[in-house]
PDB file of C-alpha atoms in Angstrom:
ATOM      1  CA  MET A   1       0.000   0.000   0.000  1.00 46.00           C
ATOM      2  CA  ALA A   2       1.463   3.358  -1.060  1.00 49.00           C
ATOM      3  CA  GLY A   3       0.312   5.166   2.055  1.00 51.00           C
ATOM      4  CA  LEU A   4       1.798   2.674   4.535  1.00 55.00           C
ATOM      5  CA  SER A   5       4.523   0.871   2.613  1.00 51.00           C
ATOM      6  CA  MET A   6       8.083   1.445   3.749  1.00 51.00           C
ATOM      7  CA  GLU A   7       8.948   1.522   0.056  1.00 57.00           C
ATOM      8  CA  HIS A   8       7.509   5.042   0.196  1.00 76.00           C
ATOM      9  CA  PRO A   9       8.901   6.308   3.524  1.00 86.00           C
ATOM     10  CA  TRP A  10       8.408   9.989   2.731  1.00 88.00           C
ATOM     11  CA  ALA A  11       4.795   9.430   1.693  1.00 89.00           C
ATOM     12  CA  PHE A  12       4.206   7.574   4.950  1.00 90.00           C
ATOM     13  CA  ALA A  13       5.916  10.331   6.941  1.00 91.00           C
ATOM     14  CA  PHE A  14       3.871  13.144   5.407  1.00 91.00           C
ATOM     15  CA  GLY A  15       0.662  11.115   5.625  1.00 91.00           C
ATOM     16  CA  LEU A  16       1.288  10.405   9.300  1.00 92.00           C
ATOM     17  CA  LEU A  17       2.123  14.054   9.968  1.00 93.00           C
ATOM     18  CA  GLY A  18      -1.057  15.064   8.143  1.00 91.00           C
ATOM     19  CA  ASN A  19      -3.042  12.683  10.346  1.00 93.00           C
ATOM     20  CA  ILE A  20      -1.552  14.233  13.485  1.00 92.00           C
ATOM     21  CA  ILE A  21      -2.194  17.840  12.380  1.00 88.00           C
ATOM     22  CA  SER A  22      -5.708  17.017  11.219  1.00 87.00           C
ATOM     23  CA  PHE A  23      -6.600  15.109  14.382  1.00 90.00           C
ATOM     24  CA  ILE A  24      -5.477  17.983  16.583  1.00 86.00           C
ATOM     25  CA  THR A  25      -7.550  20.367  14.480  1.00 81.00           C
ATOM     26  CA  PHE A  26     -10.572  18.062  14.758  1.00 86.00           C
ATOM     27  CA  LEU A  27     -10.381  18.610  18.518  1.00 86.00           C
ATOM     28  CA  ALA A  28     -10.392  22.424  18.195  1.00 80.00           C
ATOM     29  CA  PRO A  29     -14.178  22.766  18.803  1.00 84.00           C
ATOM     30  CA  ILE A  30     -13.943  21.091  22.237  1.00 88.00           C
ATOM     31  CA  PRO A  31     -13.971  24.462  24.099  1.00 86.00           C
ATOM     32  CA  THR A  32     -17.066  25.436  22.106  1.00 84.00           C
ATOM     33  CA  PHE A  33     -18.936  22.279  23.066  1.00 89.00           C
ATOM     34  CA  TYR A  34     -17.749  22.444  26.649  1.00 90.00           C
ATOM     35  CA  ARG A  35     -19.325  25.895  26.786  1.00 89.00           C
ATOM     36  CA  ILE A  36     -22.501  24.491  25.228  1.00 89.00           C
ATOM     37  CA  TYR A  37     -22.538  21.680  27.806  1.00 91.00           C
ATOM     38  CA  LYS A  38     -22.018  24.053  30.740  1.00 91.00           C
ATOM     39  CA  SER A  39     -24.645  26.542  29.587  1.00 91.00           C
ATOM     40  CA  LYS A  40     -27.047  23.859  28.287  1.00 90.00           C
ATOM     41  CA  SER A  41     -27.510  26.075  25.248  1.00 89.00           C
ATOM     42  CA  THR A  42     -25.979  26.339  21.773  1.00 86.00           C
ATOM     43  CA  ASP A  43     -25.766  30.095  22.357  1.00 77.00           C
ATOM     44  CA  GLY A  44     -26.147  31.079  18.695  1.00 75.00           C
ATOM     45  CA  PHE A  45     -23.582  28.620  17.316  1.00 81.00           C
ATOM     46  CA  GLN A  46     -24.432  27.061  13.957  1.00 83.00           C
ATOM     47  CA  SER A  47     -24.463  23.366  13.138  1.00 87.00           C
ATOM     48  CA  VAL A  48     -23.617  23.769   9.431  1.00 85.00           C
ATOM     49  CA  PRO A  49     -19.799  23.555   9.850  1.00 84.00           C
ATOM     50  CA  TYR A  50     -20.080  20.217  11.632  1.00 89.00           C
ATOM     51  CA  VAL A  51     -22.565  18.802   9.135  1.00 91.00           C
ATOM     52  CA  VAL A  52     -20.271  19.847   6.283  1.00 88.00           C
ATOM     53  CA  ALA A  53     -17.274  18.296   8.062  1.00 87.00           C
ATOM     54  CA  LEU A  54     -19.198  15.044   8.509  1.00 91.00           C
ATOM     55  CA  PHE A  55     -20.115  15.002   4.814  1.00 93.00           C
ATOM     56  CA  SER A  56     -16.503  15.631   3.837  1.00 89.00           C
ATOM     57  CA  SER A  57     -15.287  12.736   5.991  1.00 91.00           C
ATOM     58  CA  MET A  58     -17.887  10.436   4.438  1.00 94.00           C
ATOM     59  CA  LEU A  59     -16.887  11.515   0.935  1.00 94.00           C
ATOM     60  CA  TRP A  60     -13.159  11.001   1.422  1.00 93.00           C
ATOM     61  CA  ILE A  61     -13.633   7.631   3.133  1.00 94.00           C
ATOM     62  CA  TYR A  62     -15.697   6.489   0.156  1.00 95.00           C
ATOM     63  CA  TYR A  63     -12.998   7.729  -2.241  1.00 94.00           C
ATOM     64  CA  ALA A  64     -10.245   5.979  -0.267  1.00 93.00           C
ATOM     65  CA  LEU A  65     -12.198   2.693  -0.202  1.00 93.00           C
ATOM     66  CA  ILE A  66     -12.909   2.827  -3.937  1.00 92.00           C
ATOM     67  CA  LYS A  67      -9.333   3.659  -4.869  1.00 89.00           C
ATOM     68  CA  THR A  68      -7.784   1.280  -2.283  1.00 81.00           C
ATOM     69  CA  ASN A  69      -4.310   1.679  -0.816  1.00 80.00           C
ATOM     70  CA  GLU A  70      -5.306   4.939   0.886  1.00 86.00           C
ATOM     71  CA  THR A  71      -5.161   3.791   4.494  1.00 89.00           C
ATOM     72  CA  LEU A  72      -3.934   7.116   5.896  1.00 91.00           C
ATOM     73  CA  LEU A  73      -6.900   8.919   4.349  1.00 92.00           C
ATOM     74  CA  ILE A  74      -9.249   6.371   5.893  1.00 93.00           C
ATOM     75  CA  THR A  75      -7.756   6.646   9.388  1.00 94.00           C
ATOM     76  CA  ILE A  76      -8.026  10.423   9.714  1.00 92.00           C
ATOM     77  CA  ASN A  77     -11.442  10.699   8.099  1.00 93.00           C
ATOM     78  CA  ALA A  78     -12.811   7.815  10.180  1.00 95.00           C
ATOM     79  CA  ALA A  79     -11.671   9.714  13.262  1.00 95.00           C
ATOM     80  CA  GLY A  80     -13.259  12.849  11.838  1.00 93.00           C
ATOM     81  CA  LEU A  81     -16.517  11.043  11.129  1.00 95.00           C
ATOM     82  CA  PHE A  82     -16.737   9.856  14.739  1.00 96.00           C
ATOM     83  CA  ILE A  83     -15.763  13.204  16.274  1.00 94.00           C
ATOM     84  CA  GLU A  84     -18.117  15.258  14.077  1.00 93.00           C
ATOM     85  CA  THR A  85     -20.967  12.845  14.850  1.00 95.00           C
ATOM     86  CA  VAL A  86     -20.393  13.414  18.576  1.00 95.00           C
ATOM     87  CA  TYR A  87     -20.416  17.194  18.016  1.00 93.00           C
ATOM     88  CA  ILE A  88     -23.672  17.026  16.074  1.00 95.00           C
ATOM     89  CA  ILE A  89     -25.352  14.827  18.696  1.00 95.00           C
ATOM     90  CA  MET A  90     -24.363  17.291  21.423  1.00 94.00           C
ATOM     91  CA  TYR A  91     -25.650  20.139  19.298  1.00 94.00           C
ATOM     92  CA  LEU A  92     -28.998  18.417  18.800  1.00 94.00           C
ATOM     93  CA  ILE A  93     -29.320  17.791  22.541  1.00 94.00           C
ATOM     94  CA  TYR A  94     -28.895  21.426  23.551  1.00 93.00           C
ATOM     95  CA  ALA A  95     -30.125  23.363  20.492  1.00 92.00           C
ATOM     96  CA  PRO A  96     -33.535  25.069  20.465  1.00 92.00           C
ATOM     97  CA  LYS A  97     -36.310  23.386  18.488  1.00 92.00           C
ATOM     98  CA  LYS A  98     -35.896  25.572  15.398  1.00 93.00           C
ATOM     99  CA  ALA A  99     -32.144  24.928  15.229  1.00 92.00           C
ATOM    100  CA  LYS A 100     -32.709  21.191  15.736  1.00 93.00           C
ATOM    101  CA  LEU A 101     -35.144  21.042  12.830  1.00 95.00           C
ATOM    102  CA  PHE A 102     -32.769  22.999  10.606  1.00 94.00           C
ATOM    103  CA  THR A 103     -29.872  20.690  11.503  1.00 94.00           C
ATOM    104  CA  VAL A 104     -31.930  17.573  10.777  1.00 95.00           C
ATOM    105  CA  LYS A 105     -32.973  19.023   7.410  1.00 95.00           C
ATOM    106  CA  ILE A 106     -29.369  19.788   6.463  1.00 93.00           C
ATOM    107  CA  LEU A 107     -28.281  16.308   7.548  1.00 95.00           C
ATOM    108  CA  LEU A 108     -30.991  14.688   5.442  1.00 95.00           C
ATOM    109  CA  LEU A 109     -30.267  16.910   2.447  1.00 95.00           C
ATOM    110  CA  LEU A 110     -26.470  16.740   2.430  1.00 92.00           C
ATOM    111  CA  ASN A 111     -25.405  13.601   4.268  1.00 93.00           C
ATOM    112  CA  VAL A 112     -28.260  11.407   3.108  1.00 95.00           C
ATOM    113  CA  GLY A 113     -29.556  13.000  -0.106  1.00 95.00           C
ATOM    114  CA  VAL A 114     -26.458  14.368  -1.813  1.00 94.00           C
ATOM    115  CA  PHE A 115     -24.178  11.593  -0.606  1.00 95.00           C
ATOM    116  CA  GLY A 116     -26.750   9.005  -1.643  1.00 95.00           C
ATOM    117  CA  VAL A 117     -26.938  10.487  -5.154  1.00 96.00           C
ATOM    118  CA  ILE A 118     -23.131  10.468  -5.430  1.00 95.00           C
ATOM    119  CA  LEU A 119     -23.072   6.866  -4.232  1.00 94.00           C
ATOM    120  CA  LEU A 120     -25.693   5.720  -6.742  1.00 94.00           C
ATOM    121  CA  ILE A 121     -24.210   7.611  -9.701  1.00 93.00           C
ATOM    122  CA  THR A 122     -20.670   6.389  -9.130  1.00 93.00           C
ATOM    123  CA  LEU A 123     -21.707   2.786  -8.460  1.00 92.00           C
ATOM    124  CA  LEU A 124     -24.282   2.430 -11.241  1.00 92.00           C
ATOM    125  CA  LEU A 125     -22.889   4.594 -14.041  1.00 91.00           C
ATOM    126  CA  PHE A 126     -19.155   4.164 -13.610  1.00 90.00           C
ATOM    127  CA  ALA A 127     -16.790   1.255 -13.054  1.00 89.00           C
ATOM    128  CA  GLY A 128     -13.120   0.637 -12.408  1.00 88.00           C
ATOM    129  CA  GLU A 129     -10.793   3.550 -13.037  1.00 91.00           C
ATOM    130  CA  ARG A 130     -13.591   5.765 -14.372  1.00 92.00           C
ATOM    131  CA  ARG A 131     -15.336   5.509 -11.002  1.00 93.00           C
ATOM    132  CA  VAL A 132     -12.173   6.610  -9.196  1.00 92.00           C
ATOM    133  CA  VAL A 133     -11.736   9.544 -11.600  1.00 93.00           C
ATOM    134  CA  MET A 134     -15.348  10.675 -11.236  1.00 93.00           C
ATOM    135  CA  LEU A 135     -15.287  10.437  -7.452  1.00 93.00           C
ATOM    136  CA  GLY A 136     -11.877  12.104  -7.302  1.00 93.00           C
ATOM    137  CA  TRP A 137     -13.108  15.177  -9.178  1.00 93.00           C
ATOM    138  CA  ILE A 138     -16.179  15.363  -6.939  1.00 93.00           C
ATOM    139  CA  CYS A 139     -13.867  15.424  -3.913  1.00 91.00           C
ATOM    140  CA  VAL A 140     -11.692  18.084  -5.537  1.00 90.00           C
ATOM    141  CA  GLY A 141     -14.732  20.256  -6.296  1.00 88.00           C
ATOM    142  CA  PHE A 142     -15.987  20.025  -2.731  1.00 86.00           C
ATOM    143  CA  ALA A 143     -12.543  20.766  -1.271  1.00 84.00           C
ATOM    144  CA  VAL A 144     -12.121  23.809  -3.526  1.00 81.00           C
ATOM    145  CA  GLY A 145     -15.521  25.093  -2.410  1.00 74.00           C
ATOM    146  CA  VAL A 146     -14.401  24.918   1.224  1.00 74.00           C
ATOM    147  CA  PHE A 147     -11.074  26.611   0.470  1.00 70.00           C
ATOM    148  CA  VAL A 148     -12.848  29.500  -1.278  1.00 69.00           C
ATOM    149  CA  ALA A 149     -14.996  30.189   1.804  1.00 64.00           C
ATOM    150  CA  PRO A 150     -12.444  32.537   3.483  1.00 65.00           C
ATOM    151  CA  LEU A 151     -12.588  35.021   0.580  1.00 70.00           C
ATOM    152  CA  SER A 152     -15.414  36.922   2.287  1.00 69.00           C
ATOM    153  CA  ILE A 153     -13.359  37.113   5.473  1.00 74.00           C
ATOM    154  CA  MET A 154     -10.299  38.433   3.622  1.00 80.00           C
ATOM    155  CA  ARG A 155     -12.488  41.105   2.034  1.00 80.00           C
ATOM    156  CA  ARG A 156     -13.740  42.119   5.486  1.00 79.00           C
ATOM    157  CA  VAL A 157     -10.190  42.301   6.854  1.00 81.00           C
ATOM    158  CA  ILE A 158      -9.311  44.721   4.054  1.00 84.00           C
ATOM    159  CA  GLN A 159     -12.455  46.787   4.684  1.00 82.00           C
ATOM    160  CA  THR A 160     -12.019  47.051   8.453  1.00 81.00           C
ATOM    161  CA  LYS A 161      -8.213  46.876   8.600  1.00 81.00           C
ATOM    162  CA  SER A 162      -8.711  44.508  11.536  1.00 79.00           C
ATOM    163  CA  VAL A 163      -7.065  41.067  11.728  1.00 77.00           C
ATOM    164  CA  GLU A 164      -9.451  40.068  14.529  1.00 72.00           C
ATOM    165  CA  TYR A 165     -11.578  38.603  11.746  1.00 62.00           C
ATOM    166  CA  MET A 166      -8.737  36.308  10.647  1.00 71.00           C
ATOM    167  CA  PRO A 167      -6.616  34.750  13.431  1.00 72.00           C
ATOM    168  CA  PHE A 168      -3.034  34.027  12.430  1.00 78.00           C
ATOM    169  CA  SER A 169      -3.156  30.561  14.024  1.00 74.00           C
ATOM    170  CA  LEU A 170      -5.964  29.531  11.675  1.00 71.00           C
ATOM    171  CA  SER A 171      -4.125  30.779   8.586  1.00 76.00           C
ATOM    172  CA  LEU A 172      -0.923  29.054   9.678  1.00 80.00           C
ATOM    173  CA  SER A 173      -2.659  25.729  10.357  1.00 77.00           C
ATOM    174  CA  LEU A 174      -4.376  25.865   6.954  1.00 78.00           C
ATOM    175  CA  THR A 175      -1.063  26.512   5.234  1.00 84.00           C
ATOM    176  CA  LEU A 176       0.832  23.758   7.055  1.00 87.00           C
ATOM    177  CA  SER A 177      -1.965  21.273   6.501  1.00 85.00           C
ATOM    178  CA  ALA A 178      -2.141  22.118   2.807  1.00 88.00           C
ATOM    179  CA  VAL A 179       1.632  21.678   2.398  1.00 91.00           C
ATOM    180  CA  VAL A 180       1.670  18.317   4.181  1.00 93.00           C
ATOM    181  CA  TRP A 181      -1.265  16.836   2.284  1.00 91.00           C
ATOM    182  CA  PHE A 182      -0.041  18.230  -1.035  1.00 93.00           C
ATOM    183  CA  LEU A 183       3.306  16.489  -0.547  1.00 93.00           C
ATOM    184  CA  TYR A 184       1.531  13.292   0.481  1.00 93.00           C
ATOM    185  CA  GLY A 185      -0.650  13.393  -2.653  1.00 92.00           C
ATOM    186  CA  LEU A 186       2.356  14.201  -4.810  1.00 92.00           C
ATOM    187  CA  LEU A 187       4.440  11.328  -3.441  1.00 91.00           C
ATOM    188  CA  ILE A 188       1.682   8.734  -3.873  1.00 90.00           C
ATOM    189  CA  LYS A 189       0.842  10.246  -7.293  1.00 90.00           C
ATOM    190  CA  ASP A 190      -2.751  11.093  -6.341  1.00 92.00           C
ATOM    191  CA  LYS A 191      -3.687  14.346  -8.045  1.00 91.00           C
ATOM    192  CA  TYR A 192      -7.103  14.444  -6.374  1.00 92.00           C
ATOM    193  CA  VAL A 193      -5.419  14.734  -2.988  1.00 91.00           C
ATOM    194  CA  ALA A 194      -2.671  17.094  -4.160  1.00 91.00           C
ATOM    195  CA  LEU A 195      -4.572  19.559  -6.399  1.00 90.00           C
ATOM    196  CA  PRO A 196      -6.982  21.201  -3.920  1.00 88.00           C
ATOM    197  CA  ASN A 197      -4.141  21.770  -1.485  1.00 89.00           C
ATOM    198  CA  VAL A 198      -2.347  23.979  -4.017  1.00 89.00           C
ATOM    199  CA  LEU A 199      -5.294  26.343  -3.646  1.00 85.00           C
ATOM    200  CA  GLY A 200      -5.264  25.834   0.123  1.00 83.00           C
ATOM    201  CA  PHE A 201      -1.592  26.780   0.325  1.00 86.00           C
ATOM    202  CA  THR A 202      -2.178  29.849  -1.861  1.00 86.00           C
ATOM    203  CA  PHE A 203      -5.066  31.127   0.267  1.00 82.00           C
ATOM    204  CA  GLY A 204      -3.138  30.386   3.448  1.00 83.00           C
ATOM    205  CA  MET A 205      -0.170  32.448   2.280  1.00 87.00           C
ATOM    206  CA  VAL A 206      -2.435  35.313   1.203  1.00 86.00           C
ATOM    207  CA  GLN A 207      -4.161  35.280   4.597  1.00 83.00           C
ATOM    208  CA  MET A 208      -0.855  35.376   6.471  1.00 85.00           C
ATOM    209  CA  GLY A 209       0.306  38.208   4.205  1.00 88.00           C
ATOM    210  CA  LEU A 210      -2.852  40.169   5.017  1.00 85.00           C
ATOM    211  CA  TYR A 211      -2.327  39.501   8.705  1.00 85.00           C
ATOM    212  CA  VAL A 212       1.232  40.865   8.615  1.00 86.00           C
ATOM    213  CA  PHE A 213       0.096  43.911   6.613  1.00 87.00           C
ATOM    214  CA  TYR A 214      -2.873  44.819   8.837  1.00 83.00           C
ATOM    215  CA  MET A 215      -1.718  43.594  12.262  1.00 81.00           C
ATOM    216  CA  ASN A 216      -0.617  47.070  13.365  1.00 79.00           C
ATOM    217  CA  LYS A 217      -3.269  49.051  11.524  1.00 76.00           C
ATOM    218  CA  THR A 218      -5.961  50.992  13.337  1.00 77.00           C
ATOM    219  CA  PRO A 219      -9.387  49.390  12.673  1.00 74.00           C
ATOM    220  CA  VAL A 220     -11.903  51.575  10.901  1.00 69.00           C
ATOM    221  CA  ILE A 221     -15.678  51.780  11.040  1.00 60.00           C
ATOM    222  CA  ALA A 222     -17.522  51.686   7.747  1.00 53.00           C
ATOM    223  CA  GLU A 223     -20.210  54.243   7.077  1.00 51.00           C
ATOM    224  CA  GLY A 224     -23.716  53.956   5.738  1.00 48.00           C
ATOM    225  CA  LYS A 225     -24.866  50.567   4.512  1.00 46.00           C
ATOM    226  CA  GLU A 226     -21.527  48.856   5.208  1.00 47.00           C
ATOM    227  CA  ALA A 227     -21.669  49.900   8.849  1.00 47.00           C
ATOM    228  CA  SER A 228     -24.595  47.572   9.471  1.00 44.00           C
ATOM    229  CA  LYS A 229     -22.498  44.656   8.240  1.00 47.00           C
ATOM    230  CA  LEU A 230     -19.805  45.115  10.871  1.00 49.00           C
ATOM    231  CA  PRO A 231     -19.998  43.913  14.475  1.00 45.00           C
ATOM    232  CA  ALA A 232     -21.444  46.517  16.785  1.00 40.00           C
ATOM    233  CA  ALA A 233     -19.338  48.137  19.475  1.00 37.00           C
ATOM    234  CA  ASP A 234     -19.892  47.207  23.097  1.00 38.00           C
ATOM    235  CA  GLU A 235     -20.207  50.882  24.078  1.00 35.00           C
ATOM    236  CA  GLU A 236     -21.545  53.848  22.161  1.00 34.00           C
ATOM    237  CA  ASN A 237     -18.502  56.065  22.617  1.00 34.00           C
ATOM    238  CA  VAL A 238     -15.098  56.708  21.113  1.00 34.00           C
ATOM    239  CA  ILE A 239     -13.673  53.331  22.223  1.00 31.00           C
ATOM    240  CA  MET A 240     -14.534  50.119  20.454  1.00 35.00           C
ATOM    241  CA  THR A 241     -13.596  46.504  21.151  1.00 33.00           C
ATOM    242  CA  ILE A 242     -13.492  44.201  18.141  1.00 33.00           C
ATOM    243  CA  PRO A 243     -15.444  41.070  19.198  1.00 37.00           C
ATOM    244  CA  LYS A 244     -14.096  37.534  18.901  1.00 37.00           C
ATOM    245  CA  LEU A 245     -15.680  35.504  16.113  1.00 36.00           C
ATOM    246  CA  SER A 246     -15.769  32.182  17.924  1.00 39.00           C
ATOM    247  CA  PRO A 247     -15.175  30.969  21.474  1.00 39.00           C
ATOM    248  CA  ALA A 248     -13.560  27.897  19.908  1.00 41.00           C
ATOM    249  CA  LEU A 249     -10.681  30.047  18.667  1.00 40.00           C
ATOM    250  CA  PRO A 250      -7.739  30.728  20.970  1.00 41.00           C
ATOM    251  CA  GLU A 251      -8.000  33.960  22.945  1.00 41.00           C
ATOM    252  CA  LYS A 252      -5.834  36.375  20.992  1.00 42.00           C
ATOM    253  CA  SER A 253      -6.141  39.751  22.574  1.00 42.00           C
ATOM    254  CA  SER A 254      -8.212  41.937  24.828  1.00 41.00           C
ATOM    255  CA  GLU A 255      -6.707  44.999  23.203  1.00 44.00           C
ATOM    256  CA  VAL A 256      -8.933  48.060  22.962  1.00 43.00           C
ATOM    257  CA  HIS A 257      -8.645  50.033  19.752  1.00 45.00           C
ATOM    258  CA  PRO A 258      -9.355  53.798  19.766  1.00 47.00           C
ATOM    259  CA  VAL A 259     -11.597  55.124  17.056  1.00 45.00           C
ATOM    260  CA  TYR A 260     -11.507  58.808  16.318  1.00 45.00           C
ATOM    261  CA  GLU A 261     -15.099  59.212  15.294  1.00 44.00           C
ATOM    262  CA  MET A 262     -18.188  59.101  17.455  1.00 46.00           C
ATOM    263  CA  ALA A 263     -20.121  55.925  16.835  1.00 46.00           C
ATOM    264  CA  ALA A 264     -23.457  56.509  15.165  1.00 47.00           C
ATOM    265  CA  PRO A 265     -26.592  55.646  17.187  1.00 51.00           C
ATOM    266  CA  ARG A 266     -27.616  52.070  16.505  1.00 51.00           C
ATOM    267  CA  THR A 267     -31.089  51.024  15.577  1.00 52.00           C
ATOM    268  CA  CYS A 268     -32.560  47.623  16.372  1.00 53.00           C
ATOM    269  CA  ALA A 269     -32.314  46.698  12.691  1.00 52.00           C
ATOM    270  CA  ALA A 270     -28.638  47.663  12.553  1.00 52.00           C
ATOM    271  CA  GLU A 271     -27.870  45.660  15.690  1.00 55.00           C
ATOM    272  CA  ALA A 272     -29.649  42.615  14.258  1.00 55.00           C
ATOM    273  CA  ALA A 273     -27.725  42.943  10.993  1.00 54.00           C
ATOM    274  CA  ALA A 274     -24.452  43.275  12.884  1.00 55.00           C
ATOM    275  CA  ALA A 275     -25.198  40.177  14.972  1.00 55.00           C
ATOM    276  CA  ALA A 276     -26.015  38.246  11.804  1.00 55.00           C
ATOM    277  CA  ALA A 277     -22.711  39.349  10.266  1.00 55.00           C
ATOM    278  CA  VAL A 278     -20.780  38.081  13.289  1.00 53.00           C
ATOM    279  CA  ALA A 279     -22.597  34.739  13.100  1.00 55.00           C
ATOM    280  CA  GLU A 280     -21.878  34.534   9.365  1.00 54.00           C
ATOM    281  CA  ASN A 281     -18.168  35.208   9.913  1.00 54.00           C
ATOM    282  CA  ARG A 282     -18.013  32.593  12.658  1.00 55.00           C
ATOM    283  CA  ALA A 283     -19.704  30.049  10.423  1.00 53.00           C
ATOM    284  CA  VAL A 284     -17.198  30.666   7.615  1.00 51.00           C
ATOM    285  CA  PHE A 285     -14.295  30.215  10.022  1.00 52.00           C
ATOM    286  CA  ASP A 286     -15.815  27.051  11.449  1.00 55.00           C
ATOM    287  CA  VAL A 287     -16.407  25.522   8.036  1.00 52.00           C
ATOM    288  CA  VAL A 288     -12.788  26.063   7.083  1.00 52.00           C
ATOM    289  CA  ARG A 289     -11.381  25.072  10.427  1.00 51.00           C
ATOM    290  CA  HIS A 290     -13.469  21.945  11.042  1.00 50.00           C
ATOM    291  CA  SER A 291     -13.848  20.529   7.557  1.00 48.00           C
ATOM    292  CA  PRO A 292     -11.690  17.519   6.682  1.00 44.00           C
ATOM    293  CA  ALA A 293     -11.854  18.738   3.069  1.00 42.00           C
ATOM    294  CA  VAL A 294      -9.314  21.282   4.211  1.00 44.00           C
ATOM    295  CA  ARG A 295      -7.327  19.277   6.665  1.00 49.00           C
ATOM    296  CA  ALA A 296      -7.399  15.697   5.488  1.00 48.00           C
ATOM    297  CA  VAL A 297      -6.710  16.131   1.782  1.00 57.00           C
TER     298      VAL A 297
END
């Protein structure tokens, strides 16, 4: 087997390292779910990132089984499948009724419906190497979709000149993971594993470049329509604290940034829009951070 054979020691080494990095990243949401457990409430967290991560693990396990000789892909995604299932069960236990129904609908649509269609199409319409090719490109397409998710966050960093929206640790982990899995795919001559990580490495480098460029900049407040898209300040005065996007992320700073303009009075509609923007940003981060499409391929 290419992934485990000592005839390919470097492939084994990078695959093992990728497993370790990915497994550690799978455990990143533990503080989030500990908070959910303690408060007995999901506290506005979304289930979509975990459902997407579960789907990704299912997809890559299926690919690895069809191709064969991809043991290191199976091990990490099997671990991911178990861990994400535990997260989703905990979410369903403590989520309000509306969130539970939404989560069940997404599970049925994506993990049962879409995966079932992929399963039937690849098993009934394709055979042998053509099946591997078809499934490989499906995996690549899904992985690329996950990698593209941070584009909206990078745009917001540029608009606000605040790196609070894009933690350096996340960008670094994405870059390292992409490098490791690219080298693994390259060494075992699996383009479907290697290709999406070229994009992952590129986005990771761009994110770290943005972080270095904006890390010492003074955050700005957008005016007019854009203002409603930014997180609201904790106090209506000349001092503003940029809120954290997710409790699951490491605490980075409690730094207070001065703003040299009086904050405009907030309406209920503006506050609601700002809260929705924060939730949207957190969901994008969680999708990227928790999805095995990013980490395990």
